[in-house]
Coordinates of C-alpha atoms in Angstrom, one line a residue:
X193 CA 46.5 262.4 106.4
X194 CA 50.1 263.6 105.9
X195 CA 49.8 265.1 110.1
X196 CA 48.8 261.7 110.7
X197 CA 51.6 259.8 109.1
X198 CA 54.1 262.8 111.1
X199 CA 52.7 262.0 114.4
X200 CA 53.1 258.3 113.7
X201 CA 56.5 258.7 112.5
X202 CA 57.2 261.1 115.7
X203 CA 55.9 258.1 118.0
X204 CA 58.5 255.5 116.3
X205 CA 61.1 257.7 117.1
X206 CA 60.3 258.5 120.2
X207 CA 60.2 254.7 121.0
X208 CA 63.4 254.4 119.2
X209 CA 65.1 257.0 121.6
X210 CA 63.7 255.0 124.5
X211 CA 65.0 251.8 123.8
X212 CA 68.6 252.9 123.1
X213 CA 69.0 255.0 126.1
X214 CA 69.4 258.5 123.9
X215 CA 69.1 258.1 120.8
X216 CA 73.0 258.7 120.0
X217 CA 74.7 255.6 120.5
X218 CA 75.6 254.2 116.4
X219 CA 77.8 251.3 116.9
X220 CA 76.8 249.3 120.2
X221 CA 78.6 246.3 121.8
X222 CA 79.5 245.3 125.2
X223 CA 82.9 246.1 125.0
X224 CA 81.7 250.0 125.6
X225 CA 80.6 248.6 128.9
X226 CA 83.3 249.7 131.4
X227 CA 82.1 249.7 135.1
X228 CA 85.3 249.9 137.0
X229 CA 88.6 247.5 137.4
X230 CA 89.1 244.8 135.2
X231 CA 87.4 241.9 137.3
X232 CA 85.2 243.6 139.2
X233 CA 81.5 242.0 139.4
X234 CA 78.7 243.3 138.6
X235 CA 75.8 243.9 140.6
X236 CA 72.4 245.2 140.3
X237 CA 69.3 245.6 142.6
X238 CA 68.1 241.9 142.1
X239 CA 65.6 242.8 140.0
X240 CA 64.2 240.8 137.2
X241 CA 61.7 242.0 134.7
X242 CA 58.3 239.7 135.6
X243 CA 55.9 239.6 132.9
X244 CA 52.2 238.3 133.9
X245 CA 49.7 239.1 132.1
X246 CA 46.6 237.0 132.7
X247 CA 44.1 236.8 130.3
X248 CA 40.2 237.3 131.7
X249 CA 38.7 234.4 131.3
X250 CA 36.3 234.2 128.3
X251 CA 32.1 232.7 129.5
X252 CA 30.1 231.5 127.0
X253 CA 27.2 233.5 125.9
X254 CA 25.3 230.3 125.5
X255 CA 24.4 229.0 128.8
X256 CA 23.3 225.5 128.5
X257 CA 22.6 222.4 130.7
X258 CA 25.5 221.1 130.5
X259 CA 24.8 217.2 131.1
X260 CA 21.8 217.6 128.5
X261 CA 17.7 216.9 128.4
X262 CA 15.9 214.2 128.4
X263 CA 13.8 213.8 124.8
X264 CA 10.1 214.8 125.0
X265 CA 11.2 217.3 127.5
X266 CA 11.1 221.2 126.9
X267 CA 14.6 222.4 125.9
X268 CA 15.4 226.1 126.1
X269 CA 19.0 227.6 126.0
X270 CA 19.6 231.3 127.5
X271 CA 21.4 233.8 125.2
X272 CA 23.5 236.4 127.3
X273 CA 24.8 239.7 125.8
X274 CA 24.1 243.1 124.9
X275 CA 24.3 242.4 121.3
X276 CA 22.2 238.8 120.9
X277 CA 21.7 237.0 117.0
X278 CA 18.0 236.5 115.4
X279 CA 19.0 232.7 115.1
X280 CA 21.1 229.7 116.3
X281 CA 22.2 226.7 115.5
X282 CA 22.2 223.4 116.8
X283 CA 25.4 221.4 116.1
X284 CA 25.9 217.7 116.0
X285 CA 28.9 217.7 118.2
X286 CA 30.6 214.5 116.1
X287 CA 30.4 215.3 112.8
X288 CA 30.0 219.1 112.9
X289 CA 26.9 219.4 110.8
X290 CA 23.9 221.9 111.7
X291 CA 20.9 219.5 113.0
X292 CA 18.9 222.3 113.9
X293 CA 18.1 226.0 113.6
X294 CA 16.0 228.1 115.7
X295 CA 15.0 231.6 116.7
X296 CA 16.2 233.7 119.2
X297 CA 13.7 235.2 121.2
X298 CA 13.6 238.3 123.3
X299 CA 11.5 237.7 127.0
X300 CA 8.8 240.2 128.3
X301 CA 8.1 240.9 132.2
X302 CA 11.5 239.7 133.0
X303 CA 12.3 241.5 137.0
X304 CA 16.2 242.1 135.8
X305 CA 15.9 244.9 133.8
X306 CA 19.6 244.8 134.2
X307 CA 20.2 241.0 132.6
X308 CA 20.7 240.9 128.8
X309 CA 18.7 237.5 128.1
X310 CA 16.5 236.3 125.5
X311 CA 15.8 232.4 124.6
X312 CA 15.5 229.6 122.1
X313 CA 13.7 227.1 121.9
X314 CA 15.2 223.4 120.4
X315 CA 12.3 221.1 122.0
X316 CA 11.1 219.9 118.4
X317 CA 15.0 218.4 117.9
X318 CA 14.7 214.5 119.5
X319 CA 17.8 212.8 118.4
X320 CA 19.8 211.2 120.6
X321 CA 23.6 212.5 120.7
X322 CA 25.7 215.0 121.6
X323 CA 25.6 218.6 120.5
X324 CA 26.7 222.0 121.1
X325 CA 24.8 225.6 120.3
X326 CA 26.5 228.4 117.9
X327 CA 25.1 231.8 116.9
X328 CA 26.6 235.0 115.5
X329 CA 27.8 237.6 118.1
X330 CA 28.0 234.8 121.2
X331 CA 30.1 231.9 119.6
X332 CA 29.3 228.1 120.9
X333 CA 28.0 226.8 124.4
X334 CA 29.9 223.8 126.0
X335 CA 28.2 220.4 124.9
X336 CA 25.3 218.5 125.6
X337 CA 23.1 215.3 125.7
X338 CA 19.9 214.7 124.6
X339 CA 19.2 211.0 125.8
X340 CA 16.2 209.3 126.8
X341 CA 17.8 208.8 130.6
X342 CA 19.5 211.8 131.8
X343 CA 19.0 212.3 135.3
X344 CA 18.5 208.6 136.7
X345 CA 22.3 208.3 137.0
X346 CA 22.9 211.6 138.3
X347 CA 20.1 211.0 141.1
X348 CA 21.9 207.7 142.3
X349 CA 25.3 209.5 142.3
X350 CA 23.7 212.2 145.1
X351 CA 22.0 209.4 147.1
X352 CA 25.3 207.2 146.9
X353 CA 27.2 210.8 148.5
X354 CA 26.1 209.3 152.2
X355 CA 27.6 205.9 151.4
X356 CA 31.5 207.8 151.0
X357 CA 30.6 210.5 154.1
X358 CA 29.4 207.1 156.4
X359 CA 31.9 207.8 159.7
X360 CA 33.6 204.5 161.3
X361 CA 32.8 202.3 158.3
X362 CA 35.6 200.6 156.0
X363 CA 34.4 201.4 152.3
X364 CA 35.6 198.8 149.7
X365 CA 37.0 199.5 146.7
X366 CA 34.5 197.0 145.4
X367 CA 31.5 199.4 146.3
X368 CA 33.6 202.8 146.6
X369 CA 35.9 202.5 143.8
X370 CA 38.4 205.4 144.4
X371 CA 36.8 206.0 147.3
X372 CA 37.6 203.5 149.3
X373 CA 39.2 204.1 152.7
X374 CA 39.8 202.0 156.1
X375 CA 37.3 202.9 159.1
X376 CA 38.0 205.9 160.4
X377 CA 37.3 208.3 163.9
X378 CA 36.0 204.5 165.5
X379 CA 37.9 205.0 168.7
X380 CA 35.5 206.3 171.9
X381 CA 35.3 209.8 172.1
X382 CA 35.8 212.3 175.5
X383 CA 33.0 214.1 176.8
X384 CA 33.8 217.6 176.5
X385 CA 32.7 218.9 179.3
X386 CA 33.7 215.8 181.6
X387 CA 37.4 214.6 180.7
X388 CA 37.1 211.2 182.4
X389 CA 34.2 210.7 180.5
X390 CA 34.0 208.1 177.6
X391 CA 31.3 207.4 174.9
X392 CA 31.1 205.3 171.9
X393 CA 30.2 207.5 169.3
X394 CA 30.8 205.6 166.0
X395 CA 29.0 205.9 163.0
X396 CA 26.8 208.7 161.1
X397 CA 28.1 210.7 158.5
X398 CA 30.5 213.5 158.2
X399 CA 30.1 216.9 157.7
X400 CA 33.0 218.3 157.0
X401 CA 36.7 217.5 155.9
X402 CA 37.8 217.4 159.3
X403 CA 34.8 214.2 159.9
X404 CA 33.3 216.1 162.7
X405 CA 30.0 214.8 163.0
X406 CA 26.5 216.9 164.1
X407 CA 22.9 216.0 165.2
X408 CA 21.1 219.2 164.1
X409 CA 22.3 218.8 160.3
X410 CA 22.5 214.8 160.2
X411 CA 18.3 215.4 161.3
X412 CA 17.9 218.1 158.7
X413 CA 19.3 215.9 156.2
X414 CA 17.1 213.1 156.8
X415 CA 14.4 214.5 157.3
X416 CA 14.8 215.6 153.7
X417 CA 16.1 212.4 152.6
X418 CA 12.9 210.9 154.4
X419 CA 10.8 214.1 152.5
X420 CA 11.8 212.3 149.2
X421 CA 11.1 208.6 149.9
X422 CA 7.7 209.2 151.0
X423 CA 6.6 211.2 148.4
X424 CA 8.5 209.3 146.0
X425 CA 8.8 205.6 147.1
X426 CA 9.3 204.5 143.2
X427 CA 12.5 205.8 142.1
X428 CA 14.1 204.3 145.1
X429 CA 15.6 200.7 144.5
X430 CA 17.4 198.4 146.5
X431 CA 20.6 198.5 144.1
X432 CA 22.8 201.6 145.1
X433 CA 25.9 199.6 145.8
X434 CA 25.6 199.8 149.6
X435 CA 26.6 197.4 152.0
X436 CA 23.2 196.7 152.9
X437 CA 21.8 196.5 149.2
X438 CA 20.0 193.6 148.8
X439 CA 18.0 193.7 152.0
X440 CA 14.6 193.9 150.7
X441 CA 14.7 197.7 152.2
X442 CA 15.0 200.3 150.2
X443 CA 18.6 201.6 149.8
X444 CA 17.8 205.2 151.2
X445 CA 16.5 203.7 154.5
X446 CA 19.3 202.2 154.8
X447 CA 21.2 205.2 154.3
X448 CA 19.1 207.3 156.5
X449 CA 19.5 204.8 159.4
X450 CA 22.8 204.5 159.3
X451 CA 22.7 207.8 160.6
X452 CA 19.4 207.1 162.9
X453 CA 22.3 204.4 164.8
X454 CA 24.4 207.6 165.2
X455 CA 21.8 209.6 166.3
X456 CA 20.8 206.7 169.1
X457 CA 24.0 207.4 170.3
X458 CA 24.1 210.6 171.0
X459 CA 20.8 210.9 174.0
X460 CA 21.7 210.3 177.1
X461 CA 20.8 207.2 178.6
X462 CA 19.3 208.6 182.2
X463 CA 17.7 211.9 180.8
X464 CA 16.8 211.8 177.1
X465 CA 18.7 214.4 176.5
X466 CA 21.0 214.8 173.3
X467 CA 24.6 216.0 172.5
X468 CA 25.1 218.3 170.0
X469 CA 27.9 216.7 167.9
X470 CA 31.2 215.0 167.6
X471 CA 34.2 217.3 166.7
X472 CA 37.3 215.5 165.6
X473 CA 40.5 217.7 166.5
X474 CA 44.0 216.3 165.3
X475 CA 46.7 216.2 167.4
X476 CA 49.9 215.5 165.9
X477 CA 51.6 213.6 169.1
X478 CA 48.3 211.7 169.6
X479 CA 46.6 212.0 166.1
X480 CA 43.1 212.5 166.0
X481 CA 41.1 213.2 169.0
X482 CA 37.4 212.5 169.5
X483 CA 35.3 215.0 171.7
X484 CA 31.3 214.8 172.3
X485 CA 29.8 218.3 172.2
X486 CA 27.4 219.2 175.5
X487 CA 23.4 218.5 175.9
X488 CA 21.8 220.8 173.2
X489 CA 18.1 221.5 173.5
X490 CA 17.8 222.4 169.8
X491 CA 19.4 219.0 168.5
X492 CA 17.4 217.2 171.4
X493 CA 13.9 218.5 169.7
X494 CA 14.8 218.3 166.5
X495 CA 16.0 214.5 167.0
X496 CA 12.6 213.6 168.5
X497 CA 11.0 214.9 165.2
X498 CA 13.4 212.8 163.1
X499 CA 13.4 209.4 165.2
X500 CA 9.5 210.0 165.5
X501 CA 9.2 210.6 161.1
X502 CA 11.5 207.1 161.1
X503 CA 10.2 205.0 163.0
X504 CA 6.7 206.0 161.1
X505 CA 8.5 204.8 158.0
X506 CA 10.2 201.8 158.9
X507 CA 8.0 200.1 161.0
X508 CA 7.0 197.7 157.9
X509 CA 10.6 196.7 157.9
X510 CA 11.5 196.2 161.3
X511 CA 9.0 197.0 163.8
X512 CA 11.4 196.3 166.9
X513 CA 13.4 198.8 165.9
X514 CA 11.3 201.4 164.6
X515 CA 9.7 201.1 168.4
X516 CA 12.9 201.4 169.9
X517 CA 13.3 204.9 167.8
X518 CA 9.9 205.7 168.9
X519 CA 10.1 205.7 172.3
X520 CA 13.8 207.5 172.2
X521 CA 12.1 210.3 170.5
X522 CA 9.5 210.6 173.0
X523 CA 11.9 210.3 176.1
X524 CA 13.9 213.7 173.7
X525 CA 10.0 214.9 173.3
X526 CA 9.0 215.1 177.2
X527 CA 12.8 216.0 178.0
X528 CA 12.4 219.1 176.1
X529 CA 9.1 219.9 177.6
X530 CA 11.1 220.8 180.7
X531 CA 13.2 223.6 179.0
X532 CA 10.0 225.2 176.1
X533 CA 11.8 228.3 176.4
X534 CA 15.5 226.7 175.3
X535 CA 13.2 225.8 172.0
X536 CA 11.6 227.3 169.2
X537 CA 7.7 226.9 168.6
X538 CA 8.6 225.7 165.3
X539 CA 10.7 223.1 166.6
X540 CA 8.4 222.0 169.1
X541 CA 5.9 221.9 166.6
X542 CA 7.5 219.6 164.0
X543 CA 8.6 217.1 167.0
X544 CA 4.5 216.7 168.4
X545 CA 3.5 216.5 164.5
X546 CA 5.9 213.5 163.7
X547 CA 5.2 212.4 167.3
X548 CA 1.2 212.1 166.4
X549 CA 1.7 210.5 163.7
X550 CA 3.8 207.9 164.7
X551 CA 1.9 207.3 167.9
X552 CA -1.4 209.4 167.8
X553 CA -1.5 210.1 171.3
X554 CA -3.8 213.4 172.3
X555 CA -1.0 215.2 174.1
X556 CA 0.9 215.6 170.6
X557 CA -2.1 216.6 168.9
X558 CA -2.9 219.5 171.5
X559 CA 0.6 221.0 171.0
X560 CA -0.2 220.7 167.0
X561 CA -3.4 222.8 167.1
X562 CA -2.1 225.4 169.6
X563 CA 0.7 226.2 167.1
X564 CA -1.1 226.5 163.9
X565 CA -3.7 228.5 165.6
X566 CA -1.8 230.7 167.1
X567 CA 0.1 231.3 164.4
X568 CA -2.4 231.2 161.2
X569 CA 0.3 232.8 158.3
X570 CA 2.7 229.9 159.2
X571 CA 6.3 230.3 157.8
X572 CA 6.7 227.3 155.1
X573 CA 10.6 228.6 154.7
X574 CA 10.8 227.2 158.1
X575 CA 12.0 223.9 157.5
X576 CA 10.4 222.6 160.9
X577 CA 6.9 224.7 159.6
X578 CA 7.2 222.9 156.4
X579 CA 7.7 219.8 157.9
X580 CA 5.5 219.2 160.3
X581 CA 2.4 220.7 158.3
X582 CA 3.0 218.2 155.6
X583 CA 3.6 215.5 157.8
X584 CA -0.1 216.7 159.7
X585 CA -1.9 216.6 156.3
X586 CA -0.3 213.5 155.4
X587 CA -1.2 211.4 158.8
X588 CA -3.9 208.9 158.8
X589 CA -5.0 209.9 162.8
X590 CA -7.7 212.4 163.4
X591 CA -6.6 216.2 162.1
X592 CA -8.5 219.3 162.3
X593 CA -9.8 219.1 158.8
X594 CA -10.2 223.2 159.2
X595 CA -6.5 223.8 159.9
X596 CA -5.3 221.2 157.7
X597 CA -7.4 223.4 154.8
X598 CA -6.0 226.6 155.8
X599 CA -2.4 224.6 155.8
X600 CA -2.7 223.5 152.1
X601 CA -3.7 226.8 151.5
X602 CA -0.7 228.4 152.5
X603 CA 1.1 225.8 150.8
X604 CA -0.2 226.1 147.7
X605 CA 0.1 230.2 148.1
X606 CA 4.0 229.4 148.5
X607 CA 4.6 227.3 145.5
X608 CA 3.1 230.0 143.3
X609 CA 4.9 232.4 144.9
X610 CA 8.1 230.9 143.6
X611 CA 6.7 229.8 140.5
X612 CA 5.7 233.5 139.4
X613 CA 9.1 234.6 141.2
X614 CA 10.7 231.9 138.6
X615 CA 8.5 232.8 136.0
X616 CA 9.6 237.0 136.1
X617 CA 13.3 235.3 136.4
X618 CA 15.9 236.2 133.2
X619 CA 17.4 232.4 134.1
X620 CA 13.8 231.1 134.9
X621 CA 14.8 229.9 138.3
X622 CA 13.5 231.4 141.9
X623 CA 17.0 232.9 142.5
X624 CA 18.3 236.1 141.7
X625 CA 21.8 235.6 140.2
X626 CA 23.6 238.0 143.1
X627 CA 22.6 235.4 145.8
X628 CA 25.9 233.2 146.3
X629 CA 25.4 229.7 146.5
X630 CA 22.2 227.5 145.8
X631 CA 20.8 227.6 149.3
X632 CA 17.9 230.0 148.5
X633 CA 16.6 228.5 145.3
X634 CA 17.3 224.8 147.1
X635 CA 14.7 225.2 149.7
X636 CA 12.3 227.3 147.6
X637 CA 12.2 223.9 145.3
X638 CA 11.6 221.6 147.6
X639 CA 8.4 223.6 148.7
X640 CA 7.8 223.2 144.9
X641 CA 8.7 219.6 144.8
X642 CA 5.6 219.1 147.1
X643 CA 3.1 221.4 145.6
X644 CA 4.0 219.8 142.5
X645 CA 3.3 216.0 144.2
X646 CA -0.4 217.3 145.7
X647 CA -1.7 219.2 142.7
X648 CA 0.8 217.5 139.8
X649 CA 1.3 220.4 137.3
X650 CA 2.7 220.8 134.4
X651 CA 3.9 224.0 135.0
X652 CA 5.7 223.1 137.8
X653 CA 7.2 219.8 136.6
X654 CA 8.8 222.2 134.3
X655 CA 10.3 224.2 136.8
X656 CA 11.3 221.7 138.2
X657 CA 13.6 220.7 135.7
X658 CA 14.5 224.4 135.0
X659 CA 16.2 224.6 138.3
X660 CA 18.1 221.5 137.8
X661 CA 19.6 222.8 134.3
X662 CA 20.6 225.9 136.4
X663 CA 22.2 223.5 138.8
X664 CA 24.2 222.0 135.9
X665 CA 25.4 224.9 134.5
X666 CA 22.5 227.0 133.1
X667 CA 23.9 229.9 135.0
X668 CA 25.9 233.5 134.2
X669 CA 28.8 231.8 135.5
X670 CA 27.9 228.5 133.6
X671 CA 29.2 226.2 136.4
X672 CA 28.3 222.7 136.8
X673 CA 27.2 222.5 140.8
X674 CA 26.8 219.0 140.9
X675 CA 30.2 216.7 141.0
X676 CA 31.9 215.1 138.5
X677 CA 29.6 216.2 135.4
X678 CA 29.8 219.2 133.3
X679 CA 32.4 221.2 130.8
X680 CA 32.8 223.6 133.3
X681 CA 32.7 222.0 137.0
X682 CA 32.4 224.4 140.6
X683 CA 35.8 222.0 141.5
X684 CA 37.7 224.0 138.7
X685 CA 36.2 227.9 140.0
X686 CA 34.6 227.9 143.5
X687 CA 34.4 224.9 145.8
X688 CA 32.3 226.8 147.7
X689 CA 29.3 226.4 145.4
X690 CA 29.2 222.1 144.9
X691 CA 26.1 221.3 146.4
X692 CA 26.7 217.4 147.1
X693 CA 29.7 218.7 149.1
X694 CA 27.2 220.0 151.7
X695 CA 25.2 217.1 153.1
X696 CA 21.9 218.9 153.6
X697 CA 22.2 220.7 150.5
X698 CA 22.3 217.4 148.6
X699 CA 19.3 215.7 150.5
X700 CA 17.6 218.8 149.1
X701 CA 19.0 218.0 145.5
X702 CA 17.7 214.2 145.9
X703 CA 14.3 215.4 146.9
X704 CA 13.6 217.2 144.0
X705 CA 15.6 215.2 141.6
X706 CA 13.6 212.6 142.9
X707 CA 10.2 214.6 141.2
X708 CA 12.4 214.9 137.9
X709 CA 13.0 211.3 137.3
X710 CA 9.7 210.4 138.2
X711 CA 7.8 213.0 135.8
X712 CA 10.1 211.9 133.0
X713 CA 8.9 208.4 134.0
X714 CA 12.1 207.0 134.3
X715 CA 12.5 205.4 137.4
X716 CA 14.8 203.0 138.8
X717 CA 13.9 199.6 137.9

């Protein structure tokens, strides 16, 4: 004890010594500091002491969704940590008393063997109101909801995303609120390859910050958006707060063809070809400049798939023009034919499948059969694969009732495959944590989304809803993805991970958000 109190002393003194130079000076002032003539400045190597310590920033260990769950739903929090409690807590977030108290339990055949999770359950507590988690060793989550509605609002803020990205369109502060803009990128646009060229080019929606505009992603994003509606038709109103709201046609075909008007600009009149995209390039002398991107044999393809899958869907609405879309896909469709080896299969594929739906000639259905069987372990992560198989089981012409088994059989195979990959999962989603973004687990649940509308199971539904609390914030980094909502938004941390940011992304989130409000069987009225 008494070496102890020696070395401590030792160290004072040592520090002591330090801070006075040597130790030796008694009686210190600054008239002892003599530098040279009386006058003379002093100078010094410009350095100033710079303290900066930042603190690490502290996560809970409470992950949580952090918009809340919807009563009669399962509710399960994730506990994170080398050292996890026995029990928790459920706090009433307003007056601070304990509403409920649950058990923390430890999960078997989880694939991490590396993540430190176990779970508790809260579904018996059904009490509207706001509440946070506590527990000994891993403090408090951020707060949460439990409501009777907690998605519906949520769903129409993604769908309402393609309103406030429409290109060429003055938004009103009466339907856009902060949003609200002047029309923008409306003037014509130069051909890129042809100066002299001029095109009008108005209209679609942007992808990006600079408003560049694209025909490959705008058709991937309907397509999805499309995806939803048909599987979905009842949580779809006519009451987003669009321009065309109102109409008597649903507000996400309205959406979608604001985008299909776009898209009709883009082929070329005399071939049937289609342009890639718009860029938008500003120049500060002339401000922004407008260019059309080349011919494209991949956006030409994939817009006769998406002009064939709308005019299918909104011929009961306006039959003149869902023609007019027909036969512009099939001029794209037999332009294409030309240049099969400037295409994928899959590509070619999708386009005949929406094609023979739409139309039904025997042409389309030939090119159907050849792919599927030639090619009997079809890909459903390829978004043409997926699409056009369920598009062939869905249509009402003649099908090869053979292939159109061994299709839902495939399909069925996938959506177990990422239910038991979600099921082995420490955060009960079909995405390992070390993948960046939410691409991966986004197109995995859409092929769940369907599965889940064919067979409807419970199991499923579930997982469903799983992946959206991960979305909003039942994650290791316990991130909100989705705008505007959460304790902890991506806006504050990454913008890199929103997912409404990304046009495609968030067709993805409406499809399957679109399966969550109708299981909890609140649909738009």
């Amino acid at each position: 004890m008494r070496k102890r109190f020696l070395k401590i002393r030792n160290c004072i003194v040592l520090c002591a010594m330090l801070l006075t130079g040597c130790g030796f000076v008694s009686e210190f002032s600054f008239d002892t500091l003599q530098t040279g003539s009386e006058g003379e400045e002093l100078t010094t190597l410009g350095l100033t002491p710079e303290f900066n310590y930042e603190v690490p920033e502290s996560l809970p260990g409470i992950l949580v969704d952090q918009v809340g769950y919807a009563r009669g739903s399962d509710k399960t929090a994730i506990f994170y940590g080398e050292l996890l409690p026995d029990t928790f807590e459920v706090v009433d977030a307003e007056s601070g008393q304990i509403v409920y108290t649950g058990q923390v339990e430890p999960r078997e055949n989880v694939q991490e063997e590396d993540l430190p999770v176990s779970y508790g359950e809260f579904t018996a507590l059904e009490t509207v109101g706001t509440y946070y988690i506590q527990a000994a060793m891993v403090g408090q989550s951020y707060t949460f909801e439990i409501a009777d509605d907690p998605y519906t609002e949520l769903f129409h803020t993604a769908l309402k995303k393609y309103y406030y990205n429409r290109c060429g369109q003055t938004l009103s502060s009466e339907l856009a609120g902060e949003a609200a803009r002047n029309a923008c990128h409306a003037r014509e646009a130069q051909l890129k390859d042809e100066a002299d060229v001029k095109l009008d080019v108005s209209g679609g929606w942007h992808v990006d910050e600079t408003g560049s505009r694209d025909v490959s992603k705008g058709c991937r994003t309907a397509n999805y958006l499309m995806t939803a509606y048909e599987l979905y038709p009842d949580v779809f109103d006519d009451q987003a707060g669009i321009p065309e709201s109102g109409n008597d046609i649903p507000d996400v075909l309205d959406e979608v063809k604001y985008e299909i008007d776009w898209l009709l600009k883009m082929q070329d009149a005399t071939s049937g070809a289609v342009y890639s995209g718009v860029s938008s390039v500003d120049n500060k002398s002339a401000g922004y400049l407008l260019y059309v991107d080349g011919i494209n044999m991949n956006a030409t393809v994939q817009f006769a798939a998406t002009l064939a899958k709308f005019s299918y869907l909104y011929q009961n609405y306006d039959r003149t023009f869902a023609t007019q879309c027909l036969q512009a896909a099939d001029r794209a469709y037999r332009y294409v034919g030309k240049y099969l080896e400037d295409v994928t299969p899959e590509e070619y594929f999708h386009a005949a499948a929406e094609l023979y739906r739409a139309a039904g000639a025997y042409s389309y259905h030939t090119v159907i059969k050849e792919y599927l069987l030639g090619n009997p372990l079809t890909d459903m992560q390829n978004d043409h694969v997926f699409w056009g198989c369920v598009t062939y089981m869905s249509t009402k012409q003649n099908v090869d009732v053979s292939l159109c088994g061994d299709v839902m059989k495939i399909l069925m195979q996938e959506g177990e495959r990422i239910a038991e990959d979600s099921r082995q999962s420490g955060l009960l989603v079909c995405m390992k944590e070390e993948h960046s973004g939410s691409a991966e687990l986004l197109k995995d649940i859409t092929r769940l989304t369907v599965v889940d509308h064919v067979i409807t199971n419970h199991e499923y539904s579930m997982l469903l809803q799983n992946h959206l609390h991960y979305i909003l914030g039942r994650n290791l980094q316990s991130v909100s993805y989705f705008d505007g909502v959460g304790s902890r938004n991506y806006k504050e941390v990454d913008m890199s991970l929103g997912v409404m940011s990304q046009i495609d992304l968030n067709a993805e989130l409406v499809l399957m958000m679109s399966a969550i409000v109708e299981e909890l069987g609140v649909a738009a009225e």
